[in-house]
Amino acid sequence: MATGTRRERERAQREEMIVRTARELAEAEGWDAVTTRRLAAEIEYSQPVLYSHFTGKAAIMTAVATQGFEELAQLLRTARSAARDAGGVRAALAAVARAYTDFAQERPALYDAMFTHAVELRFADPEGPDVLRAGFGELLQAVEPLAGGDDPGVLTETFWAGLHGLATLERSGRLPGSLHDRRLELLVGRFAPADG
Amino acid sequence: MATGTRRERERAQREEMIVRTARELAEAEGWDAVTTRRLAAEIEYSQPVLYSHFTGKAAIMTAVATQGFEELAQLLRTARSAARDAGGVRAALAAVARAYTDFAQERPALYDAMFTHAVELRFADPEGPDVLRAGFGELLQAVEPLAGGDDPGVLTETFWAGLHGLATLERSGRLPGSLHDRRLELLVGRFAPADG
DNA sequence: ACAGGATTCCTAGCGGTGCTAGCATGTGAG
DNA sequence: CTCACATGCTAGCACCGCTAGGAATCCTGT
């Protein structure tokens, strides 16, 4: 029994190493470089070991994406609370918007795993994992004071779409990144008309 | 010489068939189903024939994407001119926004080729193909009257990002499609505040 | 009309992918 | 100490994008 817990612990550590290695590899060389063979070599085990932890490569990417959602939510919370103390509702919205696009730009592989791959995560489902809704909740709290007569949830979704569009179009080179700040300012301005 | 032109014509027809087949296959079963073997079988030639027309699969996807840009530009032009005659600048913006997201929803494979794959097309380059700027030009003309003191180009980019974000997040299931109309209305409302 | 050269197109294969069957090896219980 | 079980390996499957090399076909110059 005592040895049983040790093996469980070692197994959990190995699983954590798989996810961490996949993430590091993706952030360093992109998801195309994350192959099951390469990943197995990095953790110094054979390929089939991966499949004793995850159902497949997609599940590994989902695990990485889940980490991303946790970190993004944390970043948004920090940004919003800091700006709320310093400025008004507009500053809070600008702060979360900035934090969001910074996250997307600085961790592109993580953002890809969260929002362009790994569709198996259920988003709109109220029964879905909390981690998926935490980040949205931060956006919601920043948008809500500015909703006026509009539905805060739907308005937040729309604002989020704006951020996501900026992040993806700039990342892929469809929009030149040099004007990012101005676009962000315009987007925030359209959702938070006046004050500070 | 006469036979030479015939062979050129036949070759052009075959190239067109490759692009058309790739597009049909992608629209029917997604881009994952478009393999070079499958594509070669559909056009009843061997695999290497594809490489005598295109440098690789990515080039074929780029050709499909180019068709998509032409069609999207045409749709936006039609929508804008129709709405401009009937309503005001707000109606024109709403019309192009509707046309854009309809296109993305009805031709997801085409939209993917244009905006999530095929990065070899140069977007921000002023020397780039006209077809890439035609669609943006339609958006620009719809946004421009509403710019106020803001830069119309940057504002259009921001509005485009909103449309792109809605299209991609709804398509991947990150946002439930049932609320699409309300989101679109909110987005348009934030860029075209009042009048009709 | 016909030989020769260029062009066209196919078969076969390379190195890679995600994934899995089947067999050793090592572990813990009776 | 034996034996069943769990663990992790080797080897391989079917598929991917892509290409080398040879056969067949077509056009041209004499």
XYZ file of C-alpha atoms (C1' of nucleotides) in Angstrom:
452
model
C 0.000 0.000 0.000
C 2.810 2.390 0.876
C 4.604 1.520 -2.313
C 1.326 1.962 -4.142
C 1.150 5.623 -3.219
C 4.770 6.070 -4.236
C 4.043 4.691 -7.683
C 0.988 6.843 -8.005
C 3.065 9.848 -7.108
C 5.762 8.937 -9.612
C 3.159 8.409 -12.243
C 1.642 11.813 -11.552
C 5.076 13.374 -11.772
C 5.656 11.754 -15.131
C 2.331 12.993 -16.393
C 3.208 16.472 -15.274
C 6.530 16.146 -17.078
C 4.774 15.154 -20.291
C 2.596 18.244 -20.186
C 5.455 20.523 -19.237
C 7.720 19.152 -21.951
C 4.982 19.427 -24.575
C 4.416 23.020 -23.586
C 8.110 23.934 -23.605
C 8.595 22.267 -26.959
C 5.580 24.046 -28.419
C 6.639 27.415 -27.077
C 10.175 26.951 -28.371
C 9.497 25.486 -31.803
C 5.750 25.505 -32.357
C 3.196 22.725 -32.166
C 4.373 21.163 -35.418
C 7.589 20.244 -33.631
C 5.676 18.465 -30.891
C 5.476 14.925 -32.237
C 4.826 11.896 -30.102
C 8.268 10.512 -30.935
C 10.001 13.746 -30.066
C 8.011 14.108 -26.885
C 8.767 10.541 -25.845
C 12.476 11.094 -26.434
C 12.471 14.274 -24.360
C 10.945 12.577 -21.348
C 13.192 9.553 -21.896
C 10.391 7.057 -22.242
C 8.993 5.219 -25.226
C 6.049 6.434 -27.262
C 3.374 4.084 -25.848
C 3.936 5.525 -22.384
C 2.271 8.713 -23.570
C -0.846 6.746 -24.375
C -1.007 5.282 -20.883
C -1.482 8.847 -19.619
C -3.458 10.483 -22.421
C -5.791 9.198 -25.106
C -3.715 10.888 -27.760
C -1.812 13.955 -28.790
C -4.973 16.053 -28.712
C -5.468 15.230 -25.035
C -1.928 16.380 -24.266
C -2.606 19.647 -26.050
C -5.804 19.992 -24.078
C -3.861 19.611 -20.844
C -1.479 22.362 -21.955
C -4.432 24.520 -22.960
C -5.971 24.062 -19.525
C -2.812 25.421 -17.940
C -3.118 28.352 -20.316
C -6.653 29.103 -19.222
C -5.583 29.134 -15.585
C -2.708 31.487 -16.247
C -4.713 33.785 -18.474
C -7.433 34.057 -15.841
C -4.820 34.904 -13.232
C -3.263 37.570 -15.453
C -6.634 39.134 -16.166
C -7.567 39.157 -12.487
C -4.309 40.842 -11.539
C -4.630 43.426 -14.285
C -8.221 44.250 -13.477
C -7.803 44.606 -9.744
C -4.697 46.764 -10.141
C -6.389 49.079 -12.609
C -9.618 49.227 -10.639
C -7.750 50.621 -7.658
C -5.809 53.118 -9.745
C -8.342 54.260 -12.341
C -11.965 53.893 -13.300
C -13.940 51.337 -15.214
C -12.372 52.403 -18.483
C -8.887 51.866 -17.098
C -9.928 48.444 -15.874
C -11.239 47.481 -19.298
C -8.097 48.783 -20.964
C -5.985 46.840 -18.499
C -7.648 43.493 -19.103
C -7.587 44.109 -22.843
C -3.890 44.823 -22.672
C -3.232 41.797 -20.502
C -5.204 39.572 -22.860
C -3.407 40.568 -26.049
C -0.046 40.563 -24.280
C -0.701 36.997 -23.213
C -1.582 36.002 -26.770
C 1.514 37.638 -28.168
C 3.977 36.388 -25.581
C 2.680 32.820 -25.409
C 1.509 32.124 -28.944
C 1.796 28.358 -28.656
C -0.257 28.365 -25.491
C -2.839 30.632 -27.081
C -3.010 28.368 -30.127
C -3.637 25.342 -27.949
C -6.412 27.203 -26.156
C -8.188 28.822 -29.075
C -7.316 27.315 -32.413
C -6.664 23.681 -31.521
C -8.115 21.491 -28.762
C -11.761 21.855 -29.559
C -12.628 18.996 -27.254
C -12.915 21.438 -24.384
C -16.561 22.369 -24.020
C -16.934 26.093 -23.799
C -20.552 27.058 -23.797
C -21.482 24.229 -21.481
C -22.408 25.461 -17.969
C -21.252 22.068 -16.701
C -17.838 22.573 -18.227
C -14.728 22.998 -16.098
C -14.515 26.138 -14.031
C -11.189 27.039 -15.513
C -12.834 27.780 -18.836
C -15.180 30.291 -17.304
C -12.792 32.008 -14.904
C -11.084 34.068 -17.599
C -14.377 34.965 -19.170
C -15.618 35.999 -15.751
C -12.776 38.497 -15.448
C -13.673 39.996 -18.798
C -17.288 40.044 -17.743
C -16.569 41.991 -14.580
C -14.610 44.523 -16.567
C -17.309 44.934 -19.211
C -20.352 44.823 -16.948
C -20.148 48.402 -15.581
C -20.120 49.643 -19.163
C -23.022 47.595 -20.474
C -25.728 50.203 -20.064
C -28.935 48.619 -21.278
C -27.205 45.818 -23.123
C -26.860 42.254 -21.881
C -23.484 42.111 -20.098
C -22.787 38.519 -21.070
C -23.396 38.986 -24.757
C -21.528 42.273 -24.722
C -18.549 40.593 -23.071
C -18.583 37.893 -25.725
C -18.498 40.575 -28.376
C -15.622 42.385 -26.714
C -13.783 39.115 -26.311
C -14.259 38.450 -30.030
C -12.586 41.773 -30.728
C -9.597 40.861 -28.589
C -9.390 37.406 -30.101
C -9.575 38.816 -33.613
C -6.781 41.269 -32.930
C -4.632 38.579 -31.354
C -5.012 36.068 -34.171
C -4.854 38.459 -37.113
C -1.765 40.161 -35.785
C -0.076 36.929 -34.882
C -0.538 35.464 -38.348
C 0.718 38.616 -40.033
C -2.678 39.545 -41.448
C -2.418 42.790 -39.506
C 0.899 44.529 -38.889
C 1.741 44.361 -35.217
C 3.179 47.842 -35.192
C -0.281 49.380 -34.913
C -1.439 47.089 -32.148
C -1.593 49.766 -29.485
C -3.757 52.039 -31.585
C -6.154 49.244 -32.464
C -6.425 48.222 -28.857
C -7.135 51.784 -27.845
C -9.835 52.090 -30.479
C -11.449 48.827 -29.438
C -11.499 49.786 -25.782
C -12.779 53.235 -26.709
C -15.739 51.748 -28.539
C -16.770 49.772 -25.467
C -15.901 52.395 -22.844
C -16.885 55.712 -24.425
C -15.851 58.410 -22.001
C -14.455 58.919 -18.466
C -11.278 57.520 -16.867
C 2.047 25.872 -82.469
C -1.683 25.241 -82.711
C -1.309 22.052 -80.710
C 0.836 23.961 -78.270
C -2.001 26.273 -77.339
C -4.325 23.299 -77.035
C -1.988 21.675 -74.544
C -1.671 24.888 -72.625
C -5.437 25.144 -72.493
C -5.803 21.562 -71.330
C -3.168 22.135 -68.726
C -4.952 25.235 -67.473
C -8.190 23.271 -67.307
C -6.518 20.579 -65.262
C -5.096 23.152 -62.891
C -8.526 24.646 -62.466
C -9.895 21.175 -61.789
C -7.294 20.628 -59.065
C -8.293 23.824 -57.298
C -12.006 23.162 -57.716
C -11.704 19.595 -56.456
C -9.611 20.665 -53.479
C -12.188 23.250 -52.585
C -15.133 20.884 -52.949
C -13.378 18.254 -50.892
C -12.520 20.765 -48.181
C -16.040 22.164 -48.062
C -17.529 18.690 -47.920
C -15.200 17.001 -45.444
C -12.784 19.623 -44.139
C -9.172 20.298 -45.029
C -7.963 17.226 -43.156
C -9.656 15.121 -45.806
C -7.791 16.918 -48.580
C -4.692 14.775 -48.958
C -2.537 14.743 -52.040
C -3.395 11.105 -52.654
C -7.109 11.711 -52.348
C -6.909 14.793 -54.520
C -4.933 12.950 -57.184
C -7.467 10.134 -57.202
C -10.365 12.570 -57.568
C -8.889 14.246 -60.627
C -7.865 10.827 -61.988
C -4.169 11.587 -62.208
C -1.218 10.470 -60.154
C 0.159 12.400 -57.213
C 3.212 13.927 -58.927
C 0.960 15.699 -61.414
C -0.130 17.990 -58.603
C 3.465 19.065 -58.125
C 3.829 20.016 -61.773
C 1.139 22.639 -61.159
C 1.801 23.687 -57.582
C 4.836 23.665 -55.355
C 2.920 21.744 -52.710
C -0.310 21.332 -50.829
C 0.036 24.779 -49.280
C 0.086 26.363 -52.734
C -3.131 24.584 -53.647
C -4.750 25.882 -50.475
C -3.508 29.347 -51.325
C -5.191 29.097 -54.724
C -8.453 28.138 -53.044
C -8.029 30.976 -50.558
C -7.547 33.433 -53.401
C -10.897 32.393 -54.854
C -12.352 32.983 -51.414
C -10.993 36.511 -51.236
C -12.514 37.320 -54.603
C -15.915 35.984 -53.603
C -15.894 37.644 -50.205
C -15.017 40.991 -51.766
C -17.859 40.582 -54.217
C -20.320 39.710 -51.458
C -19.259 42.692 -49.377
C -19.554 45.032 -52.355
C -23.045 43.805 -53.151
C -24.171 44.074 -49.539
C -22.751 47.552 -49.073
C -24.138 49.058 -52.240
C -27.582 47.591 -51.624
C -27.711 48.892 -48.070
C -26.288 52.268 -48.998
C -29.187 52.846 -51.374
C -31.778 51.670 -48.881
C -30.483 52.973 -45.557
C -27.760 55.109 -44.087
C -24.186 54.502 -43.092
C -25.218 52.380 -40.141
C -27.276 50.129 -42.358
C -24.330 49.805 -44.721
C -22.007 48.791 -41.898
C -24.555 46.312 -40.579
C -24.943 44.877 -44.067
C -21.252 44.256 -44.660
C -20.887 42.832 -41.153
C -23.757 40.454 -41.819
C -22.361 39.474 -45.208
C -18.924 38.837 -43.722
C -20.047 36.555 -40.917
C -22.520 34.784 -43.204
C -19.675 34.031 -45.563
C -17.556 32.660 -42.736
C -20.384 30.490 -41.480
C -21.547 29.168 -44.826
C -18.093 28.500 -46.279
C -16.025 27.505 -43.260
C -13.410 25.601 -45.242
C -12.904 28.548 -47.546
C -12.658 30.889 -44.583
C -10.126 28.608 -42.920
C -7.962 28.581 -46.018
C -8.088 32.370 -46.127
C -7.549 33.202 -42.494
C -6.153 30.345 -40.480
C -4.038 28.494 -43.045
C -2.138 29.750 -46.092
C 0.010 32.343 -44.409
C 2.174 32.664 -47.503
C -0.170 35.306 -48.824
C 1.259 38.667 -47.881
C -1.380 40.810 -46.293
C 0.058 44.035 -45.033
C 2.270 44.419 -48.085
C 1.110 47.306 -50.336
C 2.686 45.392 -53.210
C 0.564 42.363 -52.477
C -2.139 41.133 -54.829
C -5.143 43.366 -55.307
C -7.508 40.596 -54.353
C -6.292 40.743 -50.776
C -7.091 44.412 -50.444
C -10.400 44.482 -52.297
C -12.365 42.991 -49.409
C -10.655 45.198 -46.888
C -11.466 48.165 -49.126
C -15.156 47.364 -48.905
C -14.972 47.267 -45.122
C -13.013 50.502 -45.203
C -15.657 52.292 -47.232
C -18.326 51.153 -44.821
C -16.368 52.215 -41.730
C -14.931 55.463 -43.042
C -18.046 57.631 -42.691
C -18.200 56.611 -39.028
C -14.560 57.250 -38.165
C -14.959 60.731 -36.736
C -11.523 61.828 -35.659
C -10.044 58.339 -35.714
C -7.845 56.918 -38.447
C -10.230 55.112 -40.824
C -7.719 52.441 -41.740
C -6.859 51.455 -38.199
C -10.499 51.653 -37.197
C -11.436 49.334 -40.049
C -8.776 46.888 -38.956
C -10.248 46.917 -35.477
C -13.762 46.361 -36.760
C -12.501 43.571 -38.992
C -10.868 41.954 -35.971
C -14.247 41.976 -34.244
C -15.899 40.251 -37.183
C -13.063 37.746 -37.456
C -13.206 36.996 -33.752
C -16.940 36.378 -33.869
C -16.581 34.169 -36.923
C -13.817 31.997 -35.531
C -15.047 31.715 -31.948
C -18.552 30.793 -33.048
C -17.360 28.361 -35.656
C -15.169 26.470 -33.191
C -17.936 26.285 -30.628
C -16.226 28.662 -28.206
C -19.278 30.882 -28.494
C -22.774 29.483 -29.017
C -24.006 30.384 -32.468
C -27.516 31.002 -31.259
C -26.632 34.480 -30.034
C -24.808 35.480 -33.184
C -27.349 38.086 -34.263
C -27.257 39.867 -30.933
C -23.456 39.943 -30.877
C -23.335 41.266 -34.400
C -25.825 43.976 -33.505
C -23.781 44.987 -30.476
C -20.568 45.077 -32.476
C -22.107 47.227 -35.200
C -23.698 49.439 -32.570
C -20.319 50.139 -30.976
C -18.922 51.357 -34.281
C -22.027 53.118 -35.568
C -23.581 54.737 -32.504
C -26.814 56.340 -33.591
C -28.829 57.161 -36.754
C -30.121 54.792 -39.456
C 7.877 8.929 -93.259
C 10.706 8.371 -89.691
C 14.448 8.767 -86.067
C 15.538 11.426 -82.112
C 14.750 14.484 -78.467
C 11.858 16.620 -75.311
C 7.832 16.356 -72.608
C 4.420 14.079 -69.855
C 3.075 11.009 -66.474
C 3.344 6.868 -63.572
C 5.320 3.496 -60.320
C 7.794 3.054 -56.432
C 9.798 4.756 -52.524
C 11.707 8.081 -48.703
C 11.250 9.868 -44.217
C 7.905 11.308 -41.364
C 3.174 11.210 -38.658
C -0.256 9.315 -34.782
C -1.187 5.214 -32.825
C -1.209 0.051 -31.276
C -0.389 -5.084 -30.870
C 2.403 -8.238 -28.532
C 6.132 -9.511 -25.891
C 9.641 -9.005 -22.337
C 10.844 -7.457 -17.769
C 10.257 -6.100 -13.195
C 7.170 -5.895 -9.055
C 4.367 -7.275 -5.137
C 1.330 -10.798 -2.981
C 0.361 -15.415 -1.338
C 9.802 -18.868 -3.691
C 6.395 -18.853 -7.071
C 3.230 -16.805 -9.797
C 0.048 -13.364 -11.515
C -0.044 -8.776 -12.757
C 1.367 -4.378 -14.120
C 4.712 -1.785 -16.673
C 7.259 -0.247 -20.625
C 9.627 -1.754 -24.574
C 10.289 -3.129 -29.751
C 8.245 -3.425 -33.913
C 4.891 -2.376 -36.970
C 0.374 -0.465 -39.189
C -1.755 2.839 -42.248
C -1.316 7.145 -43.481
C 0.969 11.785 -44.652
C 3.665 15.269 -48.093
C 6.831 14.854 -51.430
C 10.299 13.103 -55.108
C 13.589 10.174 -57.967
C 13.810 7.576 -62.084
C 12.071 5.261 -65.878
C 8.368 4.324 -69.415
C 5.381 6.109 -72.697
C 3.867 9.670 -75.627
C 4.139 13.632 -78.462
C 6.420 17.043 -81.398
C 10.031 18.274 -84.491
C 13.884 18.248 -88.160
C 15.457 15.882 -91.805
